[in-house]
Amino acid sequence: MDFHLPFPATVALIFSMALLASLLQTFNRKSRNNRNPPEAKGAWPVIGHLHLLHRSHLPHKVLGAMADTYGPIFTIKLGVCQALVVSDADMARVCFTTNDLDFANRPTTVVTELLGCNSAKFSFAPYGDYWRKLRKIVTLELLSQRRVEMLGYIRVSELRSATNDIYEAWVMNNSDLVKVEMKQWFGNLILNIVVRSISGKRFSPNDDEGVRFQAVARKYFKLLGAFIVSDFIPFLKGLDVGGYEKAMKVTATEMDNFFDQWLKEKKREKESGGGNQVFMDALLTAGSETTTVTLTWALSLLLNNPKSLKIAQDELDEHVGRERLVEESDIKNLSYLQAIIKETLRLYPPGPLSVPHHSRNDCIVAGYNIAKGTRLFVNLWKLHRDPKVWSDPNLFQPERFLTSKKDIDVKGNHFELLPFGSGRRMCPGVSFALQSLHFTMATLLQQFMLKNPSDEPIDMSESFGMTNLKATPLDVLLTPRLSPCMYHVDA
């Protein structure tokens, strides 16, 4: 017997089947899009993974080991905060291209509140019209390539003064090898270059104002990387664990007093180059600490690799000679020197976990759902040592940037090498930093023979903090390699 559905029932059945198919398709699509990235094991109640990131274990190395287990993208819990950690070039490319706008914010923390004037300073400001206006001024005026080149006379003057100090110490030492703690020497030099670029002032070694500002600036940079527990466990806010908040308030006031004084002096002198406090801070944070850190690691690596040191000095002798001092215009001909700086930035990026980003909204990264308010850490230390990209990734081999990696630069376009970041929140001080790095290293290597005072290799221990400081001093024995008349040439 034939069975016939009435026409309305047939239509209803077809409609129901179509609706069911549509719902299943939607469910499957949402299921595919509702994937969460893997979360690292080991989280504790309340504090999450914070216990794994204490001072005895460097965070970039702990997170690098986690990447070996969980892959190039995973999450951790930092108290109440969710954090996304990416560790290879492909994931970094996605974050800084496809999702660049999603991660264009910086997290709001005690540091941004107290040292960043409630996130008003350029480095800490949230993404928006205000930040875009600041960035336009900073990148097109204060830190543009043209502006950096205009300030070249300051770098020349400060470098010649600093190298002359070493020469005079050598003379006072009866022309024997003179020992210099180079981490401090680099720090004083770069800070003087930055301060003079900001204020137009030049501090002599025993200048009281200069000594006081150097002390304040060092406190400022140290506090920028301070671990504030209440950022991650809010109910502890107000306890000021470690006394950091009190120190930040004092340091911020001291820094503002210096900037106010310099601005008043500039107004009296009818100068406009320094801008205002926001821009003074941008110049200070863009070039000082990171440049000092990189120069210290570069010299440490060269002392542990004397063949590379000799090649660099031979290159200087070939392209510059010893009858005149190296100039910034010579740098373009010093390809091995440039390779040394790139290799140093690869092995020891000044911010090994990059400056954290903060997601402005819910987004999908590489197929994974990422919630609004998630912090993004790009593990540059791990990314720069990826064996799929770099042969012998843990070895110092500047030659790689003259051969297989010769087309890679550090300006945010090659995601396998991102010491200054990439995308909208990339460090705007790249040109300033590179000019200072290349010229300082070229000057030092041209003018002095350098030697490790110990039979043991230079200690390459890293310190805990936002910037990757060398944990121990860098004592170096120096002796001039140019004729005496070359050490008193005016800038």
Tab-separated table of C-alpha atoms in Angstrom:
chain	number	residue	atom	x	y	z
A	1	MET	CA	0.000	0.000	0.000
A	2	ASP	CA	1.415	3.371	-0.993
A	3	PHE	CA	1.893	5.938	1.770
A	4	HIS	CA	1.402	9.567	0.783
A	5	LEU	CA	2.057	12.575	3.004
A	6	PRO	CA	-0.311	15.450	2.501
A	7	PHE	CA	1.342	18.439	0.817
A	8	PRO	CA	1.533	20.636	3.962
A	9	ALA	CA	3.190	17.805	5.882
A	10	THR	CA	5.724	17.303	3.069
A	11	VAL	CA	6.623	20.975	3.110
A	12	ALA	CA	6.928	20.912	6.895
A	13	LEU	CA	9.231	17.872	6.779
A	14	ILE	CA	11.498	19.429	4.134
A	15	PHE	CA	11.619	22.696	6.085
A	16	SER	CA	12.434	20.863	9.323
A	17	MET	CA	15.237	18.885	7.669
A	18	ALA	CA	16.680	22.045	6.122
A	19	LEU	CA	16.492	23.829	9.475
A	20	LEU	CA	18.172	20.904	11.224
A	21	ALA	CA	20.956	20.833	8.621
A	22	SER	CA	21.465	24.576	9.026
A	23	LEU	CA	21.610	24.278	12.810
A	24	LEU	CA	24.115	21.419	12.592
A	25	GLN	CA	26.275	23.418	10.181
A	26	THR	CA	26.171	26.452	12.476
A	27	PHE	CA	26.968	24.299	15.501
A	28	ASN	CA	29.915	22.679	13.732
A	29	ARG	CA	31.219	26.048	12.582
A	30	LYS	CA	30.949	27.465	16.108
A	31	SER	CA	32.580	24.353	17.506
A	32	ARG	CA	35.504	24.872	15.177
A	33	ASN	CA	35.705	28.551	16.151
A	34	ASN	CA	35.243	27.933	19.872
A	35	ARG	CA	38.619	26.309	20.287
A	36	ASN	CA	40.704	27.687	23.093
A	37	PRO	CA	44.493	27.595	22.928
A	38	PRO	CA	46.129	24.987	25.151
A	39	GLU	CA	46.690	26.120	28.729
A	40	ALA	CA	49.923	25.179	30.449
A	41	LYS	CA	49.603	22.815	33.378
A	42	GLY	CA	50.814	23.707	36.852
A	43	ALA	CA	48.467	26.591	37.704
A	44	TRP	CA	47.667	27.048	41.401
A	45	PRO	CA	44.421	28.466	42.781
A	46	VAL	CA	44.347	32.278	42.987
A	47	ILE	CA	47.912	32.852	41.718
A	48	GLY	CA	47.792	30.730	38.562
A	49	HIS	CA	51.255	30.212	37.070
A	50	LEU	CA	52.907	33.100	38.938
A	51	HIS	CA	54.842	30.707	41.172
A	52	LEU	CA	56.707	29.420	38.108
A	53	LEU	CA	57.957	32.880	37.131
A	54	HIS	CA	59.911	33.948	40.209
A	55	ARG	CA	63.413	35.399	40.298
A	56	SER	CA	65.313	32.115	40.377
A	57	HIS	CA	63.768	31.162	37.026
A	58	LEU	CA	63.911	33.649	34.153
A	59	PRO	CA	60.369	33.954	32.720
A	60	HIS	CA	61.422	33.820	29.058
A	61	LYS	CA	63.258	30.549	29.656
A	62	VAL	CA	60.406	29.032	31.683
A	63	LEU	CA	57.912	29.981	28.970
A	64	GLY	CA	60.330	28.749	26.311
A	65	ALA	CA	60.371	25.323	27.960
A	66	MET	CA	56.561	25.389	28.067
A	67	ALA	CA	56.493	26.075	24.315
A	68	ASP	CA	58.413	22.835	23.771
A	69	THR	CA	55.487	21.043	25.430
A	70	TYR	CA	52.425	23.040	24.359
A	71	GLY	CA	53.520	24.490	21.034
A	72	PRO	CA	54.046	28.018	19.695
A	73	ILE	CA	50.777	29.379	21.100
A	74	PHE	CA	49.395	28.672	24.574
A	75	THR	CA	47.949	30.446	27.587
A	76	ILE	CA	48.916	30.870	31.215
A	77	LYS	CA	47.118	32.358	34.197
A	78	LEU	CA	48.764	35.267	35.988
A	79	GLY	CA	46.536	35.598	39.015
A	80	VAL	CA	43.213	36.832	37.628
A	81	CYS	CA	44.789	37.740	34.267
A	82	GLN	CA	44.782	35.524	31.203
A	83	ALA	CA	47.966	35.702	29.117
A	84	LEU	CA	48.643	34.438	25.602
A	85	VAL	CA	52.232	33.396	24.873
A	86	VAL	CA	53.461	33.051	21.281
A	87	SER	CA	56.891	31.694	20.489
A	88	ASP	CA	57.507	31.416	16.761
A	89	ALA	CA	57.610	33.645	13.691
A	90	ASP	CA	54.331	32.401	12.195
A	91	MET	CA	52.340	33.154	15.343
A	92	ALA	CA	54.071	36.524	15.735
A	93	ARG	CA	53.159	37.379	12.142
A	94	VAL	CA	49.488	36.626	12.840
A	95	CYS	CA	49.479	38.740	16.012
A	96	PHE	CA	51.208	41.738	14.412
A	97	THR	CA	49.361	41.697	11.067
A	98	THR	CA	45.942	40.000	11.135
A	99	ASN	CA	45.360	40.787	14.820
A	100	ASP	CA	47.539	43.879	15.179
A	101	LEU	CA	44.615	46.202	15.889
A	102	ASP	CA	43.126	43.696	18.345
A	103	PHE	CA	46.340	43.826	20.410
A	104	ALA	CA	47.077	47.546	20.031
A	105	ASN	CA	46.564	48.339	23.730
A	106	ARG	CA	48.962	48.165	26.640
A	107	PRO	CA	47.752	46.665	29.931
A	108	THR	CA	46.857	49.104	32.697
A	109	THR	CA	49.101	48.464	35.692
A	110	VAL	CA	50.524	50.176	38.745
A	111	VAL	CA	53.530	51.129	36.601
A	112	THR	CA	51.389	52.818	33.940
A	113	GLU	CA	49.438	54.602	36.671
A	114	LEU	CA	52.350	55.897	38.740
A	115	LEU	CA	55.249	56.157	36.267
A	116	GLY	CA	53.089	56.671	33.191
A	117	CYS	CA	50.925	59.529	34.497
A	118	ASN	CA	47.789	57.363	34.458
A	119	SER	CA	48.721	56.007	31.013
A	120	ALA	CA	49.096	59.508	29.550
A	121	LYS	CA	52.717	58.971	28.549
A	122	PHE	CA	53.259	57.729	25.016
A	123	SER	CA	54.690	54.309	25.854
A	124	PHE	CA	51.741	53.418	28.090
A	125	ALA	CA	48.814	55.203	26.444
A	126	PRO	CA	45.865	53.091	25.239
A	127	TYR	CA	45.236	52.893	21.521
A	128	GLY	CA	43.010	55.695	20.237
A	129	ASP	CA	43.048	59.231	18.857
A	130	TYR	CA	45.284	60.550	21.652
A	131	TRP	CA	47.881	57.810	21.153
A	132	ARG	CA	47.804	58.183	17.348
A	133	LYS	CA	48.498	61.921	17.662
A	134	LEU	CA	51.401	61.255	20.018
A	135	ARG	CA	52.851	58.604	17.741
A	136	LYS	CA	52.654	60.891	14.728
A	137	ILE	CA	54.669	63.552	16.531
A	138	VAL	CA	57.158	61.044	17.966
A	139	THR	CA	57.795	59.158	14.712
A	140	LEU	CA	57.700	62.081	12.287
A	141	GLU	CA	59.489	64.679	14.401
A	142	LEU	CA	61.242	63.560	17.575
A	143	LEU	CA	62.551	60.162	16.461
A	144	SER	CA	62.463	60.385	12.681
A	145	GLN	CA	65.535	59.351	10.715
A	146	ARG	CA	66.127	63.006	9.828
A	147	ARG	CA	65.932	64.088	13.465
A	148	VAL	CA	68.240	61.260	14.549
A	149	GLU	CA	70.796	62.315	11.941
A	150	MET	CA	70.522	65.944	13.070
A	151	LEU	CA	71.482	64.841	16.581
A	152	GLY	CA	74.586	63.068	15.296
A	153	TYR	CA	76.883	65.801	16.612
A	154	ILE	CA	75.774	64.913	20.150
A	155	ARG	CA	76.704	61.253	19.698
A	156	VAL	CA	80.088	62.236	18.274
A	157	SER	CA	80.810	64.704	21.072
A	158	GLU	CA	79.767	62.389	23.905
A	159	LEU	CA	81.599	59.388	22.477
A	160	ARG	CA	84.838	61.297	22.008
A	161	SER	CA	84.594	62.660	25.522
A	162	ALA	CA	83.956	59.175	26.935
A	163	THR	CA	86.780	57.510	24.992
A	164	ASN	CA	89.133	60.333	25.955
A	165	ASP	CA	88.330	59.568	29.596
A	166	ILE	CA	89.491	55.975	29.045
A	167	TYR	CA	92.643	57.218	27.334
A	168	GLU	CA	93.424	59.603	30.205
A	169	ALA	CA	92.905	56.786	32.708
A	170	TRP	CA	95.358	54.688	30.672
A	171	VAL	CA	97.916	57.525	30.777
A	172	MET	CA	97.439	57.934	34.536
A	173	ASN	CA	97.997	54.180	34.858
A	174	ASN	CA	101.533	54.602	33.479
A	175	SER	CA	100.490	53.419	30.029
A	176	ASP	CA	99.553	49.968	31.260
A	177	LEU	CA	96.276	48.188	30.632
A	178	VAL	CA	93.413	50.046	32.298
A	179	LYS	CA	90.416	48.204	33.732
A	180	VAL	CA	86.988	49.712	33.041
A	181	GLU	CA	83.588	48.418	34.129
A	182	MET	CA	81.942	48.699	30.718
A	183	LYS	CA	78.317	48.138	31.723
A	184	GLN	CA	78.452	51.361	33.727
A	185	TRP	CA	80.525	53.091	31.045
A	186	PHE	CA	77.936	52.278	28.376
A	187	GLY	CA	75.123	53.320	30.701
A	188	ASN	CA	76.641	56.717	31.471
A	189	LEU	CA	77.460	57.336	27.812
A	190	ILE	CA	74.017	56.507	26.434
A	191	LEU	CA	72.206	58.356	29.202
A	192	ASN	CA	74.318	61.456	28.515
A	193	ILE	CA	73.499	61.210	24.798
A	194	VAL	CA	69.779	60.910	25.532
A	195	VAL	CA	69.723	63.681	28.154
A	196	ARG	CA	71.626	66.056	25.907
A	197	SER	CA	69.241	65.233	23.047
A	198	ILE	CA	66.292	65.984	25.345
A	199	SER	CA	67.494	69.013	27.262
A	200	GLY	CA	70.479	70.371	25.395
A	201	LYS	CA	72.456	70.050	28.636
A	202	ARG	CA	75.813	68.357	28.872
A	203	PHE	CA	76.817	66.926	32.241
A	204	SER	CA	80.449	66.650	33.254
A	205	PRO	CA	81.437	63.471	35.162
A	206	ASN	CA	81.191	65.176	38.574
A	207	ASP	CA	78.276	67.473	37.773
A	208	ASP	CA	75.856	67.317	40.712
A	209	GLU	CA	72.733	67.640	38.566
A	210	GLY	CA	74.001	64.979	36.179
A	211	VAL	CA	74.821	62.550	38.976
A	212	ARG	CA	71.383	63.068	40.536
A	213	PHE	CA	69.559	62.583	37.242
A	214	GLN	CA	71.509	59.416	36.429
A	215	ALA	CA	70.511	58.015	39.817
A	216	VAL	CA	66.844	58.901	39.250
A	217	ALA	CA	66.882	57.494	35.711
A	218	ARG	CA	68.367	54.211	36.909
A	219	LYS	CA	65.645	53.925	39.569
A	220	TYR	CA	63.042	54.729	36.918
A	221	PHE	CA	64.181	51.970	34.562
A	222	LYS	CA	64.497	49.466	37.389
A	223	LEU	CA	60.962	50.228	38.575
A	224	LEU	CA	59.561	49.920	35.044
A	225	GLY	CA	60.296	46.207	35.264
A	226	ALA	CA	59.162	45.725	38.854
A	227	PHE	CA	56.810	42.834	39.596
A	228	ILE	CA	53.746	44.308	41.307
A	229	VAL	CA	51.713	41.484	42.776
A	230	SER	CA	48.500	43.546	42.984
A	231	ASP	CA	48.457	43.829	39.167
A	232	PHE	CA	47.558	40.140	39.137
A	233	ILE	CA	45.895	39.659	42.544
A	234	PRO	CA	43.778	42.813	42.943
A	235	PHE	CA	42.657	42.211	46.536
A	236	LEU	CA	46.275	42.863	47.587
A	237	LYS	CA	46.115	46.400	46.173
A	238	GLY	CA	46.933	48.921	48.858
A	239	LEU	CA	49.345	46.681	50.737
A	240	ASP	CA	52.288	47.858	48.574
A	241	VAL	CA	54.101	44.532	48.789
A	242	GLY	CA	57.819	45.255	48.384
A	243	GLY	CA	57.393	49.027	48.731
A	244	TYR	CA	57.397	49.539	44.960
A	245	GLU	CA	54.429	51.892	44.825
A	246	LYS	CA	55.984	54.325	47.286
A	247	ALA	CA	59.268	54.227	45.352
A	248	MET	CA	57.423	54.859	42.067
A	249	LYS	CA	55.642	57.918	43.430
A	250	VAL	CA	58.921	59.403	44.651
A	251	THR	CA	60.766	58.588	41.414
A	252	ALA	CA	57.967	59.953	39.216
A	253	THR	CA	58.039	63.243	41.135
A	254	GLU	CA	61.828	63.472	40.868
A	255	MET	CA	61.725	62.762	37.131
A	256	ASP	CA	58.978	65.325	36.556
A	257	ASN	CA	60.973	67.941	38.466
A	258	PHE	CA	63.942	67.453	36.132
A	259	PHE	CA	61.732	67.661	33.037
A	260	ASP	CA	59.959	70.777	34.338
A	261	GLN	CA	63.278	72.471	35.014
A	262	TRP	CA	64.608	71.665	31.534
A	263	LEU	CA	61.420	72.863	29.868
A	264	LYS	CA	61.606	76.180	31.725
A	265	GLU	CA	65.238	76.595	30.702
A	266	LYS	CA	64.352	75.874	27.079
A	267	LYS	CA	61.537	78.411	27.149
A	268	ARG	CA	63.909	81.030	28.548
A	269	GLU	CA	66.339	80.194	25.761
A	270	LYS	CA	63.441	80.216	23.260
A	271	GLU	CA	64.192	76.674	22.148
A	272	SER	CA	61.479	74.233	21.177
A	273	GLY	CA	63.326	70.987	20.476
A	274	GLY	CA	62.415	69.247	23.709
A	275	GLY	CA	58.627	69.364	23.334
A	276	ASN	CA	56.926	68.570	26.632
A	277	GLN	CA	57.193	65.994	29.377
A	278	VAL	CA	55.332	63.361	27.373
A	279	PHE	CA	57.853	63.603	24.550
A	280	MET	CA	60.875	63.880	26.836
A	281	ASP	CA	59.787	60.615	28.405
A	282	ALA	CA	59.359	59.064	24.946
A	283	LEU	CA	62.941	59.938	24.042
A	284	LEU	CA	64.256	58.648	27.350
A	285	THR	CA	62.478	55.290	27.217
A	286	ALA	CA	63.056	54.808	23.483
A	287	GLY	CA	66.802	54.688	23.564
A	288	SER	CA	68.512	54.560	26.918
A	289	GLU	CA	68.152	51.240	28.721
A	290	THR	CA	67.757	49.005	25.657
A	291	THR	CA	70.826	50.475	23.961
A	292	THR	CA	72.962	50.069	27.075
A	293	VAL	CA	71.820	46.460	27.479
A	294	THR	CA	72.628	45.583	23.866
A	295	LEU	CA	76.071	47.199	23.898
A	296	THR	CA	76.948	45.298	27.071
A	297	TRP	CA	75.933	41.953	25.561
A	298	ALA	CA	77.670	42.726	22.258
A	299	LEU	CA	81.004	43.407	23.933
A	300	SER	CA	80.588	40.356	26.182
A	301	LEU	CA	80.002	38.158	23.134
A	302	LEU	CA	83.028	39.590	21.333
A	303	LEU	CA	85.301	38.998	24.317
A	304	ASN	CA	84.118	35.393	24.423
A	305	ASN	CA	84.649	35.121	20.662
A	306	PRO	CA	88.032	36.786	19.985
A	307	LYS	CA	88.056	35.726	16.321
A	308	SER	CA	84.931	37.792	15.723
A	309	LEU	CA	86.502	40.701	17.606
A	310	LYS	CA	89.556	40.563	15.340
A	311	ILE	CA	87.432	40.403	12.178
A	312	ALA	CA	85.516	43.501	13.286
A	313	GLN	CA	88.691	45.460	14.014
A	314	ASP	CA	90.282	44.332	10.746
A	315	GLU	CA	87.184	45.570	8.915
A	316	LEU	CA	87.564	48.960	10.594
A	317	ASP	CA	91.230	49.123	9.622
A	318	GLU	CA	90.353	48.281	6.018
A	319	HIS	CA	87.469	50.720	5.527
A	320	VAL	CA	88.442	53.531	7.915
A	321	GLY	CA	92.090	53.056	8.819
A	322	ARG	CA	93.860	54.421	11.880
A	323	GLU	CA	94.678	57.895	10.606
A	324	ARG	CA	91.207	59.298	11.238
A	325	LEU	CA	88.329	58.537	13.588
A	326	VAL	CA	85.381	56.496	12.406
A	327	GLU	CA	82.302	58.519	11.459
A	328	GLU	CA	78.643	57.598	11.267
A	329	SER	CA	78.850	57.783	7.483
A	330	ASP	CA	81.292	54.844	7.592
A	331	ILE	CA	78.775	52.465	9.163
A	332	LYS	CA	77.210	51.499	5.830
A	333	ASN	CA	80.567	49.993	4.804
A	334	LEU	CA	81.013	48.026	8.031
A	335	SER	CA	78.845	45.012	7.230
A	336	TYR	CA	80.454	42.701	9.796
A	337	LEU	CA	79.927	45.260	12.559
A	338	GLN	CA	76.254	45.510	11.595
A	339	ALA	CA	76.046	41.704	11.640
A	340	ILE	CA	77.474	41.682	15.182
A	341	ILE	CA	74.702	43.997	16.363
A	342	LYS	CA	72.019	41.891	14.649
A	343	GLU	CA	73.388	38.688	16.145
A	344	THR	CA	73.510	40.289	19.589
A	345	LEU	CA	69.893	41.421	19.275
A	346	ARG	CA	68.967	37.905	18.185
A	347	LEU	CA	70.628	36.132	21.109
A	348	TYR	CA	69.929	38.757	23.775
A	349	PRO	CA	66.899	40.868	22.800
A	350	PRO	CA	66.697	43.775	25.267
A	351	GLY	CA	63.111	42.826	26.136
A	352	PRO	CA	63.066	39.017	25.869
A	353	LEU	CA	59.284	38.805	26.355
A	354	SER	CA	58.565	42.000	24.418
A	355	VAL	CA	56.512	44.765	25.995
A	356	PRO	CA	53.120	43.181	26.797
A	357	HIS	CA	50.126	43.926	24.596
A	358	HIS	CA	46.492	43.839	25.710
A	359	SER	CA	43.536	42.678	23.622
A	360	ARG	CA	40.969	45.411	23.043
A	361	ASN	CA	38.164	42.980	22.215
A	362	ASP	CA	37.331	39.318	21.747
A	363	CYS	CA	39.201	38.001	18.728
A	364	ILE	CA	40.317	34.837	16.961
A	365	VAL	CA	44.063	34.210	16.689
A	366	ALA	CA	45.210	31.350	14.463
A	367	GLY	CA	41.794	29.700	14.925
A	368	TYR	CA	41.746	30.116	18.711
A	369	ASN	CA	39.277	32.241	20.667
A	370	ILE	CA	41.011	34.969	22.668
A	371	ALA	CA	38.985	36.954	25.187
A	372	LYS	CA	39.028	40.723	25.582
A	373	GLY	CA	41.578	41.785	28.196
A	374	THR	CA	44.061	39.006	27.450
A	375	ARG	CA	47.727	39.968	27.731
A	376	LEU	CA	49.982	39.042	24.839
A	377	PHE	CA	53.617	38.094	25.377
A	378	VAL	CA	55.810	37.377	22.367
A	379	ASN	CA	58.709	35.277	23.618
A	380	LEU	CA	61.446	36.845	21.513
A	381	TRP	CA	64.151	34.846	23.256
A	382	LYS	CA	62.489	31.595	22.127
A	383	LEU	CA	61.501	32.919	18.708
A	384	HIS	CA	65.046	34.122	17.970
A	385	ARG	CA	66.478	30.691	18.790
A	386	ASP	CA	64.057	28.613	16.722
A	387	PRO	CA	66.118	25.775	15.173
A	388	LYS	CA	63.685	25.636	12.233
A	389	VAL	CA	64.844	29.140	11.292
A	390	TRP	CA	68.355	29.490	12.706
A	391	SER	CA	71.123	26.926	12.301
A	392	ASP	CA	73.086	26.421	15.543
A	393	PRO	CA	70.648	28.854	17.182
A	394	ASN	CA	72.504	29.156	20.496
A	395	LEU	CA	75.873	29.995	18.937
A	396	PHE	CA	77.195	33.493	18.255
A	397	GLN	CA	77.662	33.566	14.473
A	398	PRO	CA	77.510	37.085	12.982
A	399	GLU	CA	78.442	35.569	9.617
A	400	ARG	CA	74.889	34.249	9.230
A	401	PHE	CA	73.772	37.835	8.512
A	402	LEU	CA	76.279	38.077	5.670
A	403	THR	CA	75.140	34.828	4.030
A	404	SER	CA	71.879	32.918	4.528
A	405	LYS	CA	70.189	35.670	6.579
A	406	LYS	CA	71.698	38.718	4.873
A	407	ASP	CA	68.313	40.176	3.880
A	408	ILE	CA	66.852	40.093	7.395
A	409	ASP	CA	66.639	43.396	9.273
A	410	VAL	CA	65.429	44.326	12.768
A	411	LYS	CA	62.799	46.886	11.790
A	412	GLY	CA	59.718	44.740	12.324
A	413	ASN	CA	59.337	43.413	8.783
A	414	HIS	CA	60.928	40.000	9.356
A	415	PHE	CA	59.057	38.082	12.024
A	416	GLU	CA	61.919	35.731	12.794
A	417	LEU	CA	63.850	38.699	14.248
A	418	LEU	CA	61.821	41.233	16.255
A	419	PRO	CA	64.025	42.836	18.937
A	420	PHE	CA	62.091	46.112	18.609
A	421	GLY	CA	58.684	44.522	18.104
A	422	SER	CA	56.386	45.001	15.124
A	423	GLY	CA	53.067	46.529	14.168
A	424	ARG	CA	51.419	49.621	15.599
A	425	ARG	CA	53.112	49.430	19.001
A	426	MET	CA	56.595	48.764	17.665
A	427	CYS	CA	59.345	50.707	19.438
A	428	PRO	CA	59.581	54.100	17.684
A	429	GLY	CA	63.226	54.522	18.684
A	430	VAL	CA	64.681	51.952	16.265
A	431	SER	CA	66.659	54.484	14.229
A	432	PHE	CA	68.010	56.196	17.343
A	433	ALA	CA	69.007	52.863	18.889
A	434	LEU	CA	70.707	51.495	15.761
A	435	GLN	CA	72.671	54.693	15.165
A	436	SER	CA	73.878	54.669	18.766
A	437	LEU	CA	74.669	50.937	18.757
A	438	HIS	CA	76.651	50.936	15.524
A	439	PHE	CA	78.568	54.138	16.137
A	440	THR	CA	79.417	53.378	19.759
A	441	MET	CA	80.689	49.888	18.979
A	442	ALA	CA	82.633	51.086	15.927
A	443	THR	CA	84.298	53.858	17.951
A	444	LEU	CA	85.231	51.576	20.825
A	445	LEU	CA	86.644	48.830	18.587
A	446	GLN	CA	88.617	51.275	16.467
A	447	GLN	CA	90.226	53.090	19.376
A	448	PHE	CA	91.052	50.299	21.837
A	449	MET	CA	92.374	46.802	22.163
A	450	LEU	CA	90.059	44.934	24.520
A	451	LYS	CA	90.832	41.967	26.721
A	452	ASN	CA	89.065	39.821	29.285
A	453	PRO	CA	90.950	40.270	32.607
A	454	SER	CA	90.133	36.685	33.600
A	455	ASP	CA	91.119	33.337	32.134
A	456	GLU	CA	87.472	32.327	32.509
A	457	PRO	CA	84.892	33.265	29.840
A	458	ILE	CA	82.784	36.347	30.449
A	459	ASP	CA	79.822	35.460	32.670
A	460	MET	CA	76.698	35.594	30.471
A	461	SER	CA	74.154	35.315	33.302
A	462	GLU	CA	70.964	37.295	32.712
A	463	SER	CA	69.012	39.222	35.325
A	464	PHE	CA	65.307	39.144	36.160
A	465	GLY	CA	63.333	42.113	34.846
A	466	MET	CA	61.616	43.721	31.890
A	467	THR	CA	64.967	44.413	30.208
A	468	ASN	CA	67.539	41.684	29.786
A	469	LEU	CA	70.390	43.185	31.807
A	470	LYS	CA	73.642	41.318	32.255
A	471	ALA	CA	73.547	40.099	35.853
A	472	THR	CA	77.222	40.734	36.632
A	473	PRO	CA	79.634	43.613	35.915
A	474	LEU	CA	81.623	43.642	32.682
A	475	ASP	CA	85.228	44.401	33.594
A	476	VAL	CA	87.445	44.878	30.543
A	477	LEU	CA	91.137	45.685	30.102
A	478	LEU	CA	91.743	48.366	27.475
A	479	THR	CA	94.758	49.860	25.773
A	480	PRO	CA	94.828	52.406	22.901
A	481	ARG	CA	95.307	51.143	19.339
A	482	LEU	CA	95.576	54.598	17.718
A	483	SER	CA	98.285	57.238	17.952
A	484	PRO	CA	98.006	59.640	20.964
A	485	CYS	CA	96.968	62.597	18.823
A	486	MET	CA	93.734	60.802	17.853
A	487	TYR	CA	92.343	60.962	21.396
A	488	HIS	CA	91.918	64.711	21.643
A	489	VAL	CA	90.129	65.461	18.388
A	490	ASP	CA	87.264	67.905	18.877
A	491	ALA	CA	83.794	66.874	17.698
